[in-house]
Short mmCIF file of C-alpha atoms in Angstrom, two decimals:
data_model
loop_
_atom_site.label_atom_id
_atom_site.label_comp_id
_atom_site.label_asym_id
_atom_site.label_seq_id
_atom_site.Cartn_x
_atom_site.Cartn_y
_atom_site.Cartn_z
CA MET G 1 4.49 2.11 -5.93
CA ILE G 2 2.06 3.44 -8.49
CA HIS G 3 -1.47 2.21 -9.14
CA GLN G 4 -4.78 3.33 -10.52
CA PRO G 5 -6.99 5.65 -8.47
CA LEU G 6 -9.02 3.93 -5.79
CA GLY G 7 -12.53 4.77 -4.74
CA GLY G 8 -15.99 3.52 -4.12
CA ALA G 9 -19.47 4.32 -5.26
CA GLN G 10 -22.93 3.94 -3.87
CA GLY G 11 -26.43 4.86 -4.87
CA GLY G 12 -28.54 4.06 -7.86
CA GLN G 13 -27.17 2.86 -11.17
CA THR G 14 -27.10 6.37 -12.61
CA ASP G 15 -25.14 7.65 -9.61
CA ILE G 16 -22.67 4.77 -9.87
CA ASP G 17 -22.26 5.37 -13.62
CA ILE G 18 -21.53 9.05 -12.99
CA GLN G 19 -18.97 8.23 -10.30
CA ALA G 20 -17.34 5.54 -12.47
CA ASN G 21 -17.02 7.99 -15.37
CA GLU G 22 -15.53 10.56 -13.00
CA MET G 23 -12.95 8.02 -11.81
CA LEU G 24 -12.05 7.16 -15.40
CA HIS G 25 -11.60 10.88 -16.09
CA HIS G 26 -9.29 11.26 -13.08
CA LYS G 27 -7.37 8.12 -14.05
CA ALA G 28 -6.78 9.48 -17.56
CA ASN G 29 -5.61 12.83 -16.16
CA LEU G 30 -3.29 11.26 -13.59
CA ASN G 31 -1.80 8.86 -16.13
CA GLY G 32 -1.24 11.78 -18.51
CA TYR G 33 0.60 13.69 -15.79
CA LEU G 34 2.71 10.64 -14.96
CA ALA G 35 3.57 10.09 -18.63
CA TYR G 36 4.52 13.74 -19.10
CA HIS G 37 6.66 14.01 -15.98
CA THR G 38 8.33 10.58 -16.12
CA GLY G 39 8.99 10.43 -19.86
CA GLN G 40 7.23 7.06 -20.04
CA SER G 41 4.73 6.45 -22.83
CA LEU G 42 1.06 6.74 -21.94
CA ASP G 43 0.63 3.09 -22.95
CA GLN G 44 3.37 2.10 -20.50
CA ILE G 45 1.80 4.15 -17.70
CA ASN G 46 -1.63 2.65 -18.41
CA GLN G 47 -0.14 -0.83 -18.23
CA ASP G 48 1.89 -0.14 -15.08
CA THR G 49 -0.98 1.48 -13.17
CA ASP G 50 -3.47 -1.27 -13.96
CA ARG G 51 -2.36 -3.03 -10.74
CA ASP G 52 0.00 -2.12 -7.91
CA PHE G 53 3.42 -1.54 -9.50
CA PHE G 54 6.19 -1.74 -6.92
CA MET G 55 9.63 -0.22 -7.54
CA SER G 56 12.84 0.08 -5.62
CA VAL G 57 14.41 3.51 -5.21
CA LYS G 58 16.75 2.74 -8.12
CA GLU G 59 13.86 1.56 -10.30
CA ALA G 60 11.75 4.62 -9.42
CA LYS G 61 14.63 6.89 -10.43
CA GLU G 62 15.20 5.02 -13.70
CA TYR G 63 11.45 5.17 -14.36
CA GLY G 64 11.54 8.95 -13.93
CA LEU G 65 9.24 8.96 -10.92
CA ILE G 66 11.77 10.49 -8.51
CA ASP G 67 14.89 12.63 -8.78
CA GLY G 68 16.52 11.09 -5.74
CA VAL G 69 16.13 10.36 -2.05
CA ILE G 70 16.74 12.94 0.66
CA MET G 71 18.84 11.22 3.29
CA ASN G 72 19.07 14.19 5.67
CA PRO G 73 15.96 16.42 5.45
CA LEU G 74 17.37 19.15 7.72
CA LYS G 75 20.53 19.43 5.64
CA ALA G 76 18.48 19.49 2.44
CA LEU G 77 16.47 22.46 3.74
CA GLN G 78 19.67 24.47 4.25
CA HIS G 79 20.47 24.49 0.52
#
């Protein structure tokens, strides 16, 4: 699953505005990283992270989010 960053803010309006802008900055950075590493367009990432976006293992691999699933972690460490 991918989604937008979550957080909360408290304080006066100025404090909340600062925190909201900071979250938007982090969202843009994270979406840029996802676009770069998955090969998806930034527009697609923005759309998909607007709400919870659930994927199966196969869908996550096709999306470019994962390379595969490690079925036996101990064996994987030996390589």
